[in-house]
CSV table of C-alpha atoms in Angstrom, one decimal:
chain,number,residue,atom,x,y,z
A,258,MET,CA,5.8,52.5,-2.3
A,259,LYS,CA,2.2,51.5,-1.8
A,260,LYS,CA,1.7,47.8,-1.4
A,261,LYS,CA,-0.1,46.1,-4.3
A,262,LYS,CA,-3.1,43.8,-3.9
A,263,CYS,CA,-1.9,41.3,-6.5
A,264,ILE,CA,1.0,41.0,-9.0
A,265,ALA,CA,1.4,38.4,-11.7
A,266,MET,CA,4.2,36.0,-12.6
A,267,LEU,CA,4.0,34.7,-16.2
A,268,LEU,CA,5.9,31.5,-16.9
A,269,ALA,CA,7.1,32.0,-20.5
A,270,GLY,CA,10.3,30.0,-20.7
A,271,GLY,CA,9.1,26.7,-22.0
A,272,GLN,CA,10.9,25.2,-25.0
A,273,GLY,CA,7.7,23.9,-26.7
A,274,THR,CA,9.3,20.9,-28.3
A,275,ARG,CA,5.9,19.5,-29.4
A,276,LEU,CA,5.6,22.5,-31.7
A,277,PHE,CA,8.7,21.3,-33.5
A,278,ALA,CA,9.9,23.8,-36.2
A,279,LEU,CA,7.6,26.6,-34.8
A,280,THR,CA,9.8,26.8,-31.7
A,281,ASN,CA,13.3,26.2,-33.1
A,282,SER,CA,14.2,29.8,-32.8
A,283,VAL,CA,11.4,31.4,-30.7
A,284,ALA,CA,10.0,30.8,-27.3
A,285,LYS,CA,6.5,29.1,-27.4
A,286,PRO,CA,4.7,32.2,-26.1
A,287,ALA,CA,6.1,34.2,-29.0
A,288,VAL,CA,4.5,31.9,-31.6
A,289,SER,CA,2.0,33.7,-33.9
A,290,PHE,CA,-1.7,33.0,-33.5
A,291,GLY,CA,-4.9,34.3,-35.0
A,292,ALA,CA,-3.5,36.4,-37.9
A,293,LYS,CA,-2.2,39.3,-35.8
A,294,TYR,CA,-1.5,38.0,-32.3
A,295,ARG,CA,1.1,36.0,-30.4
A,296,ILE,CA,0.2,33.5,-27.7
A,297,ILE,CA,1.6,35.7,-24.9
A,298,ASP,CA,-1.0,38.4,-25.9
A,299,PHE,CA,-3.7,36.5,-24.1
A,300,PRO,CA,-2.4,36.3,-20.5
A,301,LEU,CA,-1.0,39.8,-20.8
A,302,SER,CA,-4.4,41.2,-22.1
A,303,ASN,CA,-6.1,39.2,-19.4
A,304,CYS,CA,-4.0,41.0,-16.8
A,305,THR,CA,-4.8,44.4,-18.3
A,306,ASN,CA,-8.6,43.6,-18.4
A,307,SER,CA,-8.4,42.3,-14.8
A,308,GLY,CA,-6.7,45.5,-13.3
A,309,ILE,CA,-3.4,43.8,-12.7
A,310,ASP,CA,-0.7,46.3,-13.6
A,311,THR,CA,2.5,44.5,-12.5
A,312,VAL,CA,3.7,41.4,-14.4
A,313,GLY,CA,7.0,39.6,-14.3
A,314,VAL,CA,7.5,37.6,-17.5
A,315,LEU,CA,9.9,34.7,-16.8
A,316,THR,CA,11.9,33.9,-19.9
A,317,GLN,CA,14.5,31.3,-20.7
A,318,TYR,CA,14.5,29.4,-24.0
A,319,GLN,CA,15.1,31.5,-27.2
A,320,PRO,CA,14.0,34.8,-25.4
A,321,LEU,CA,15.1,37.4,-28.0
A,322,ILE,CA,12.0,37.7,-30.1
A,323,LEU,CA,9.8,37.4,-27.0
A,324,ASN,CA,11.7,40.1,-25.1
A,325,GLU,CA,11.6,42.5,-28.1
A,326,TYR,CA,7.9,41.8,-28.6
A,327,VAL,CA,7.0,42.5,-24.9
A,328,GLY,CA,9.2,45.5,-24.8
A,329,ASN,CA,8.0,48.1,-22.2
A,330,GLY,CA,4.5,46.7,-22.2
A,331,GLU,CA,2.9,49.7,-23.9
A,332,PRO,CA,0.4,47.8,-26.1
A,333,TRP,CA,-1.1,46.2,-23.0
A,334,ASP,CA,-1.1,49.4,-21.0
A,335,LEU,CA,1.7,47.9,-18.8
A,336,ASP,CA,4.3,50.7,-19.2
A,337,ARG,CA,4.1,52.0,-15.6
A,338,SER,CA,6.5,54.0,-13.5
A,339,TYR,CA,5.8,51.7,-10.6
A,340,GLY,CA,5.0,48.2,-11.7
A,341,GLY,CA,4.3,47.4,-15.4
A,342,VAL,CA,5.8,44.5,-17.3
A,343,HIS,CA,9.3,43.2,-16.7
A,344,THR,CA,11.1,40.3,-18.5
A,345,LEU,CA,13.0,38.1,-16.0
A,346,PRO,CA,15.7,35.8,-17.3
A,347,PRO,CA,17.2,33.0,-15.1
A,348,TYR,CA,19.0,34.6,-12.2
A,349,GLN,CA,22.7,35.4,-12.8
A,350,ALA,CA,24.7,34.7,-9.6
A,351,LYS,CA,28.4,35.5,-9.1
A,352,GLU,CA,29.2,31.9,-10.0
A,353,GLY,CA,27.1,32.0,-13.2
A,354,GLY,CA,23.5,31.5,-14.2
A,355,GLU,CA,21.3,28.5,-13.5
A,356,TRP,CA,18.4,27.6,-15.8
A,357,TYR,CA,15.0,27.1,-14.2
A,358,LYS,CA,14.6,23.5,-13.0
A,359,GLY,CA,10.8,23.6,-12.8
A,360,THR,CA,7.8,26.0,-12.5
A,361,ALA,CA,8.3,26.5,-8.8
A,362,ASN,CA,12.1,27.0,-9.1
A,363,ALA,CA,11.4,29.7,-11.8
A,364,ILE,CA,9.4,31.7,-9.2
A,365,TYR,CA,11.9,30.9,-6.5
A,366,GLN,CA,14.7,32.4,-8.6
A,367,ASN,CA,12.7,35.6,-8.9
A,368,MET,CA,11.6,36.2,-5.4
A,369,HIS,CA,13.5,39.5,-5.5
A,370,PHE,CA,10.8,40.7,-7.9
A,371,LEU,CA,8.1,39.6,-5.4
A,372,ASP,CA,10.0,41.7,-2.7
A,373,GLU,CA,10.4,44.7,-5.0
A,374,TYR,CA,6.7,44.9,-5.9
A,375,ASP,CA,5.3,43.8,-2.5
A,376,SER,CA,1.7,42.5,-2.7
A,377,ASP,CA,-0.8,40.6,-0.7
A,378,HIS,CA,-1.3,37.9,-3.4
A,379,VAL,CA,0.6,36.5,-6.3
A,380,LEU,CA,-1.0,35.3,-9.5
A,381,ILE,CA,1.0,32.6,-11.4
A,382,LEU,CA,0.2,32.1,-15.1
A,383,SER,CA,1.3,30.0,-18.0
A,384,GLY,CA,2.4,31.5,-21.3
A,385,ASP,CA,1.0,28.8,-23.6
A,386,HIS,CA,-2.8,28.9,-23.4
A,387,ILE,CA,-5.4,30.7,-25.5
A,388,TYR,CA,-8.3,32.1,-23.4
A,389,LYS,CA,-10.0,35.2,-22.0
A,390,MET,CA,-10.3,35.4,-18.2
A,391,ASP,CA,-11.0,38.1,-15.7
A,392,TYR,CA,-8.5,37.2,-13.0
A,393,SER,CA,-10.1,39.7,-10.6
A,394,LYS,CA,-13.1,37.4,-10.2
A,395,MET,CA,-10.8,34.5,-9.2
A,396,LEU,CA,-9.0,36.9,-6.8
A,397,GLU,CA,-12.3,37.8,-5.1
A,398,GLU,CA,-13.2,34.1,-4.5
A,399,HIS,CA,-9.6,33.5,-3.3
A,400,ILE,CA,-9.9,36.3,-0.7
A,401,ALA,CA,-13.5,35.3,0.3
A,402,HIS,CA,-12.3,31.7,1.0
A,403,ASN,CA,-9.2,33.0,2.9
A,404,ALA,CA,-7.4,30.5,0.7
A,405,ASP,CA,-3.7,29.9,0.9
A,406,CYS,CA,-3.9,28.9,-2.8
A,407,THR,CA,-6.6,28.9,-5.4
A,408,ILE,CA,-6.4,26.9,-8.6
A,409,SER,CA,-8.4,27.7,-11.7
A,410,VAL,CA,-10.1,24.6,-13.0
A,411,ILE,CA,-11.9,23.7,-16.2
A,412,ASP,CA,-13.7,20.4,-17.0
A,413,VAL,CA,-12.1,18.6,-20.0
A,414,PRO,CA,-13.2,15.5,-21.9
A,415,HIS,CA,-12.6,12.4,-19.9
A,416,ASP,CA,-10.5,10.9,-22.6
A,417,GLU,CA,-8.1,13.9,-22.4
A,418,ALA,CA,-7.9,14.1,-18.6
A,419,SER,CA,-4.6,12.2,-18.3
A,420,ARG,CA,-2.8,15.1,-20.0
A,421,PHE,CA,-3.6,17.5,-17.1
A,422,GLY,CA,-3.3,17.9,-13.4
A,423,ILE,CA,-6.6,16.4,-12.1
A,424,LEU,CA,-8.3,17.3,-8.9
A,425,ASP,CA,-11.4,16.7,-6.8
A,426,PHE,CA,-13.1,19.3,-4.7
A,427,ALA,CA,-16.1,19.7,-2.4
A,428,ALA,CA,-19.3,21.8,-3.0
A,429,ASP,CA,-17.6,24.7,-1.2
A,430,GLY,CA,-14.6,24.5,-3.6
A,431,ARG,CA,-12.1,23.0,-1.2
A,432,ILE,CA,-9.7,20.7,-3.0
A,433,SER,CA,-9.3,17.2,-1.5
A,434,SER,CA,-6.9,15.6,-4.0
A,435,PHE,CA,-4.6,16.6,-6.8
A,436,GLU,CA,-2.7,14.3,-9.2
A,437,GLU,CA,-0.4,15.5,-12.0
A,438,LYS,CA,-1.2,13.7,-15.3
A,439,PRO,CA,-2.7,10.5,-13.8
A,440,LYS,CA,-2.9,7.4,-15.9
A,441,ALA,CA,-6.3,6.6,-14.5
A,442,PRO,CA,-8.0,10.0,-13.8
A,443,LYS,CA,-10.5,10.1,-10.9
A,444,SER,CA,-12.4,13.1,-12.4
A,445,ASN,CA,-12.3,15.5,-15.4
A,446,HIS,CA,-11.6,18.6,-13.3
A,447,ALA,CA,-8.3,19.8,-14.8
A,448,SER,CA,-6.0,22.5,-13.5
A,449,MET,CA,-5.5,25.3,-16.0
A,450,GLY,CA,-2.0,26.1,-14.6
A,451,ILE,CA,-3.3,29.3,-13.1
A,452,TYR,CA,-2.7,29.8,-9.3
A,453,ILE,CA,-3.3,32.6,-6.8
A,454,PHE,CA,-1.3,32.4,-3.6
A,455,LYS,CA,-1.1,34.5,-0.5
A,456,LYS,CA,2.3,36.0,-1.0
A,457,ASP,CA,3.6,34.9,2.5
A,458,VAL,CA,2.4,31.3,1.9
A,459,LEU,CA,4.0,31.2,-1.6
A,460,VAL,CA,7.4,32.4,-0.2
A,461,ARG,CA,7.2,29.8,2.6
A,462,GLU,CA,6.4,27.0,0.2
A,463,LEU,CA,9.1,28.0,-2.3
A,464,MET,CA,11.7,28.1,0.4
A,465,ALA,CA,10.8,24.7,1.7
A,466,ASP,CA,10.7,23.2,-1.8
A,467,ALA,CA,14.1,24.7,-2.7
A,468,ALA,CA,15.5,23.0,0.4
A,469,ASP,CA,14.1,19.6,-0.6
A,470,LYS,CA,16.8,18.0,-2.8
A,471,THR,CA,14.3,15.3,-3.9
A,472,SER,CA,11.8,17.8,-5.3
A,473,ALA,CA,11.3,18.4,-9.1
A,474,ASN,CA,10.6,22.0,-8.1
A,475,ASP,CA,7.2,22.0,-9.8
A,476,PHE,CA,3.8,23.4,-8.6
A,477,GLY,CA,1.7,20.5,-9.9
A,478,LYS,CA,4.1,17.7,-8.9
A,479,ASN,CA,5.4,19.1,-5.6
A,480,ILE,CA,4.0,22.3,-4.1
A,481,ILE,CA,0.3,21.6,-4.4
A,482,PRO,CA,0.4,18.0,-3.2
A,483,LYS,CA,2.5,19.0,-0.2
A,484,MET,CA,0.1,21.8,0.7
A,485,LEU,CA,-2.9,19.4,0.5
A,486,LYS,CA,-1.1,16.9,2.7
A,487,ALA,CA,-0.4,19.7,5.2
A,488,LYS,CA,-4.1,20.6,5.2
A,489,CYS,CA,-3.6,24.1,3.8
A,490,ASN,CA,-6.6,26.0,2.5
A,491,VAL,CA,-6.5,25.1,-1.2
A,492,PHE,CA,-9.6,25.9,-3.2
A,493,ALA,CA,-10.8,25.5,-6.8
A,494,TYR,CA,-12.1,28.4,-9.0
A,495,GLN,CA,-14.2,26.9,-11.7
A,496,PHE,CA,-13.8,28.6,-15.1
A,497,VAL,CA,-16.4,28.3,-17.8
A,498,GLY,CA,-15.5,29.4,-21.2
A,499,TYR,CA,-13.0,28.8,-24.0
A,500,TRP,CA,-9.6,27.6,-23.0
A,501,LYS,CA,-7.0,25.8,-25.2
A,502,ASP,CA,-3.6,24.4,-24.4
A,503,VAL,CA,-1.8,25.1,-27.6
A,504,GLY,CA,1.3,23.0,-26.9
A,505,THR,CA,1.0,20.8,-30.0
A,506,VAL,CA,0.8,21.5,-33.7
A,507,THR,CA,-2.7,20.0,-33.9
A,508,SER,CA,-4.0,21.9,-30.9
A,509,LEU,CA,-2.6,25.2,-32.2
A,510,TRP,CA,-4.2,24.5,-35.6
A,511,GLU,CA,-7.5,23.7,-33.9
A,512,ALA,CA,-7.4,27.0,-31.9
A,513,ASN,CA,-6.8,28.9,-35.1
A,514,MET,CA,-9.8,27.1,-36.8
A,515,ASP,CA,-11.9,28.0,-33.8
A,516,LEU,CA,-11.7,31.6,-34.9
A,517,LEU,CA,-13.6,30.9,-38.1
A,518,GLY,CA,-17.3,30.9,-39.0
A,519,SER,CA,-20.2,33.2,-38.4
A,520,THR,CA,-20.3,32.2,-34.7
A,521,PRO,CA,-16.7,31.3,-33.8
A,522,ALA,CA,-15.9,29.1,-30.8
A,523,PHE,CA,-13.6,31.9,-29.6
A,524,ASP,CA,-14.4,35.5,-30.3
A,525,LEU,CA,-11.5,37.9,-30.7
A,526,ASP,CA,-13.7,40.9,-31.4
A,527,ASP,CA,-15.4,41.5,-28.0
A,528,PRO,CA,-15.0,45.2,-27.3
A,529,ALA,CA,-15.7,44.6,-23.6
A,530,PHE,CA,-12.7,42.3,-23.3
A,531,LYS,CA,-10.1,43.4,-25.9
A,532,ILE,CA,-7.1,41.4,-26.8
A,533,TYR,CA,-4.1,43.7,-27.3
A,534,SER,CA,-1.0,43.1,-29.4
A,535,ARG,CA,2.1,44.8,-30.7
A,536,ASN,CA,1.6,45.3,-34.5
A,537,GLU,CA,3.4,47.4,-37.1
A,538,PRO,CA,1.1,49.7,-39.1
A,539,LEU,CA,0.4,48.2,-42.4
A,540,PRO,CA,-2.0,49.2,-45.3
A,541,PRO,CA,-5.4,47.5,-45.6
A,542,SER,CA,-5.5,44.1,-47.1
A,543,TYR,CA,-6.4,43.7,-50.8
A,544,ILE,CA,-8.3,41.0,-52.6
A,545,GLY,CA,-7.6,41.1,-56.3
A,546,GLU,CA,-10.0,40.3,-59.2
A,547,THR,CA,-8.8,36.7,-59.2
A,548,GLY,CA,-8.9,36.4,-55.4
A,549,ASN,CA,-11.5,34.4,-53.5
A,550,PHE,CA,-11.7,34.6,-49.7
A,551,VAL,CA,-14.1,32.1,-48.1
A,552,ASN,CA,-14.8,31.6,-44.4
A,553,SER,CA,-11.3,32.8,-43.5
A,554,LEU,CA,-9.6,35.4,-41.4
A,555,MET,CA,-6.9,37.9,-42.2
A,556,THR,CA,-5.6,41.2,-40.9
A,557,THR,CA,-3.7,44.1,-42.5
A,558,GLY,CA,-1.1,44.2,-45.3
A,559,CYS,CA,-2.2,41.1,-47.2
A,560,GLU,CA,-2.6,40.7,-50.9
A,561,ILE,CA,-4.9,37.9,-52.1
A,562,TYR,CA,-4.9,36.9,-55.7
A,563,GLY,CA,-5.6,33.2,-55.2
A,564,THR,CA,-8.3,31.2,-53.3
A,565,VAL,CA,-8.3,31.0,-49.5
A,566,ILE,CA,-10.9,28.7,-47.9
A,567,ASN,CA,-11.3,28.0,-44.2
A,568,SER,CA,-7.9,29.4,-43.3
A,569,VAL,CA,-6.2,32.0,-41.1
A,570,ILE,CA,-3.8,34.4,-42.9
A,571,GLY,CA,-1.3,36.6,-41.0
A,572,GLU,CA,-0.1,40.1,-41.5
A,573,GLY,CA,1.6,41.0,-44.8
A,574,VAL,CA,1.0,37.6,-46.5
A,575,THR,CA,0.8,37.4,-50.3
A,576,VAL,CA,-1.2,34.6,-52.0
A,577,SER,CA,-0.4,34.6,-55.7
A,578,GLU,CA,-2.8,33.9,-58.6
A,579,GLY,CA,-3.9,30.4,-59.0
A,580,ALA,CA,-2.9,29.3,-55.5
A,581,VAL,CA,-5.5,27.4,-53.4
A,582,ILE,CA,-5.1,27.4,-49.6
A,583,GLU,CA,-7.5,25.3,-47.6
A,584,ASN,CA,-7.8,24.4,-43.9
A,585,SER,CA,-4.5,26.1,-43.3
A,586,VAL,CA,-2.7,28.7,-41.2
A,587,VAL,CA,-0.2,31.1,-42.9
A,588,MET,CA,1.7,33.3,-40.5
A,589,GLN,CA,3.0,36.9,-41.1
A,590,GLY,CA,5.2,37.9,-44.0
A,591,SER,CA,5.0,34.7,-46.0
A,592,VAL,CA,4.7,34.5,-49.8
A,593,ILE,CA,2.7,31.8,-51.5
A,594,GLY,CA,3.6,31.4,-55.1
A,595,LYS,CA,1.4,30.9,-58.2
A,596,ASN,CA,-0.7,27.7,-58.5
A,597,VAL,CA,0.4,26.4,-55.1
A,598,LYS,CA,-2.0,23.9,-53.6
A,599,MET,CA,-2.0,23.7,-49.8
A,600,ASN,CA,-4.3,21.7,-47.5
A,601,TYR,CA,-4.0,21.2,-43.7
A,602,THR,CA,-0.8,23.1,-43.4
A,603,MET,CA,0.8,25.5,-41.0
A,604,VAL,CA,3.3,28.0,-42.5
A,605,ASP,CA,5.5,29.9,-40.1
A,606,GLU,CA,6.6,33.5,-40.5
A,607,ASN,CA,8.6,34.8,-43.6
A,608,VAL,CA,8.3,31.6,-45.6
A,609,VAL,CA,8.5,31.6,-49.4
A,610,ILE,CA,6.7,28.8,-51.3
A,611,GLY,CA,7.7,28.5,-54.9
A,612,ASP,CA,5.2,28.3,-57.8
A,613,ASN,CA,3.4,25.1,-58.6
A,614,THR,CA,4.2,23.5,-55.2
A,615,LEU,CA,1.8,20.8,-53.8
A,616,ILE,CA,1.6,20.6,-50.0
A,617,GLY,CA,-0.5,17.8,-48.6
A,618,ASP,CA,-2.1,14.8,-50.3
A,619,GLY,CA,-5.0,12.4,-49.8
A,620,ALA,CA,-4.0,11.8,-46.2
A,621,SER,CA,-4.3,15.4,-45.2
A,622,ASP,CA,-6.4,16.0,-42.1
A,623,LYS,CA,-5.9,17.6,-38.7
A,624,ALA,CA,-4.0,14.6,-37.5
A,625,HIS,CA,-1.5,15.0,-40.3
A,626,ILE,CA,-0.7,18.7,-40.4
A,627,THR,CA,2.2,19.7,-42.6
A,628,LEU,CA,4.5,22.2,-41.0
A,629,ILE,CA,6.8,24.7,-42.8
A,630,GLY,CA,9.3,26.4,-40.4
A,631,ARG,CA,10.2,30.0,-40.2
A,632,ASP,CA,12.3,31.6,-43.1
A,633,THR,CA,12.1,28.4,-45.1
A,634,VAL,CA,12.2,28.7,-48.9
A,635,ILE,CA,10.4,25.9,-50.8
A,636,ALA,CA,11.6,25.4,-54.4
A,637,LYS,CA,9.3,25.6,-57.3
A,638,GLY,CA,7.3,22.5,-58.2
A,639,ALA,CA,8.1,20.7,-54.9
A,640,LYS,CA,5.7,18.0,-53.7
A,641,ILE,CA,5.4,17.7,-49.9
A,642,LYS,CA,3.5,14.9,-48.3
A,643,SER,CA,1.0,15.4,-45.4
A,644,GLY,CA,2.5,15.5,-42.0
A,645,VAL,CA,6.0,16.4,-43.1
A,646,ILE,CA,8.0,19.0,-41.1
A,647,MET,CA,10.1,21.3,-43.3
A,648,GLU,CA,12.8,23.5,-41.8
A,649,LYS,CA,15.0,26.2,-43.1
A,650,GLY,CA,17.9,24.7,-45.1
A,651,ALA,CA,16.1,21.4,-45.6
A,652,ASN,CA,14.9,22.1,-49.1
């Protein structure tokens, strides 16, 4: 078979504990976003828009819904006879399976995929970020620099820098230092968790890392610092644009809110860079005579009889008469009862909220998001304080 220029490995096995009830039964990349998408749609669509047609999706925690959603890759034009998208669970050896120990170990366990779809370069992606990026431009710079590894970098606010891998680089892009989540960051140049390696360099580094019994088997903690110490050619690719790590309830809520307004911070409707998703055909949404829909976003199959303000409403959601939803995210298939009052709330998929329920109080703000987990049924007349996490069976 013809050798490929670049293939992608998408790390999608994270447990996502900081999303609490949203990831109790689904992998973080399968969490709904923006009315009709899931988080994994963004890196997959980026690959399609960048001309990368071979993607290994490395799954681990609660993979069922994610595997079903990715399927054969057809919505992203990744259903190929040679290449396409493949879900890759932890390797099953004769003596049993072994969970991924870290990001580097996840790739190491799937080096057979790298061999099967031989390529000159390997793109490594994370499955929990919202952004649009043409990876082909990064690949061009990587090749032009003759880099062993290129790291995509974005500048973040200085007060947030300690949450990221922080690096310094020269005017030509050569990286001089890298520190994972430093307590006292030297700069605000943050790694986006997007790497391009020469394939032979990646294999060499993974083999050496696997042999090191003291390693955490992580790219940021181990592989990149060791390459810098060895004077390898490691370069930065500076990304300018919208990028959001949606690993917390607040950041996921913020990213949804960034879709609203006449000039949204993040535009999902750019025909030149389409975001693809797997969606069931549903009838058009309907706003009844009593419905009011203000500065909000919804997709197909919704019925709106109440008031929706500054909110994101997923597929097939019903908002009953007298309900008022503000500053909230309601995911697909949920039913909001009559006269429900909801503010600064995230409602997961297939939730039923009984009539006359009050969710949120005077303390409601983005730092106190109320979270209602998947398949939860809230009894009529319930009063739920701000910041509470409700899960199925708790009510």
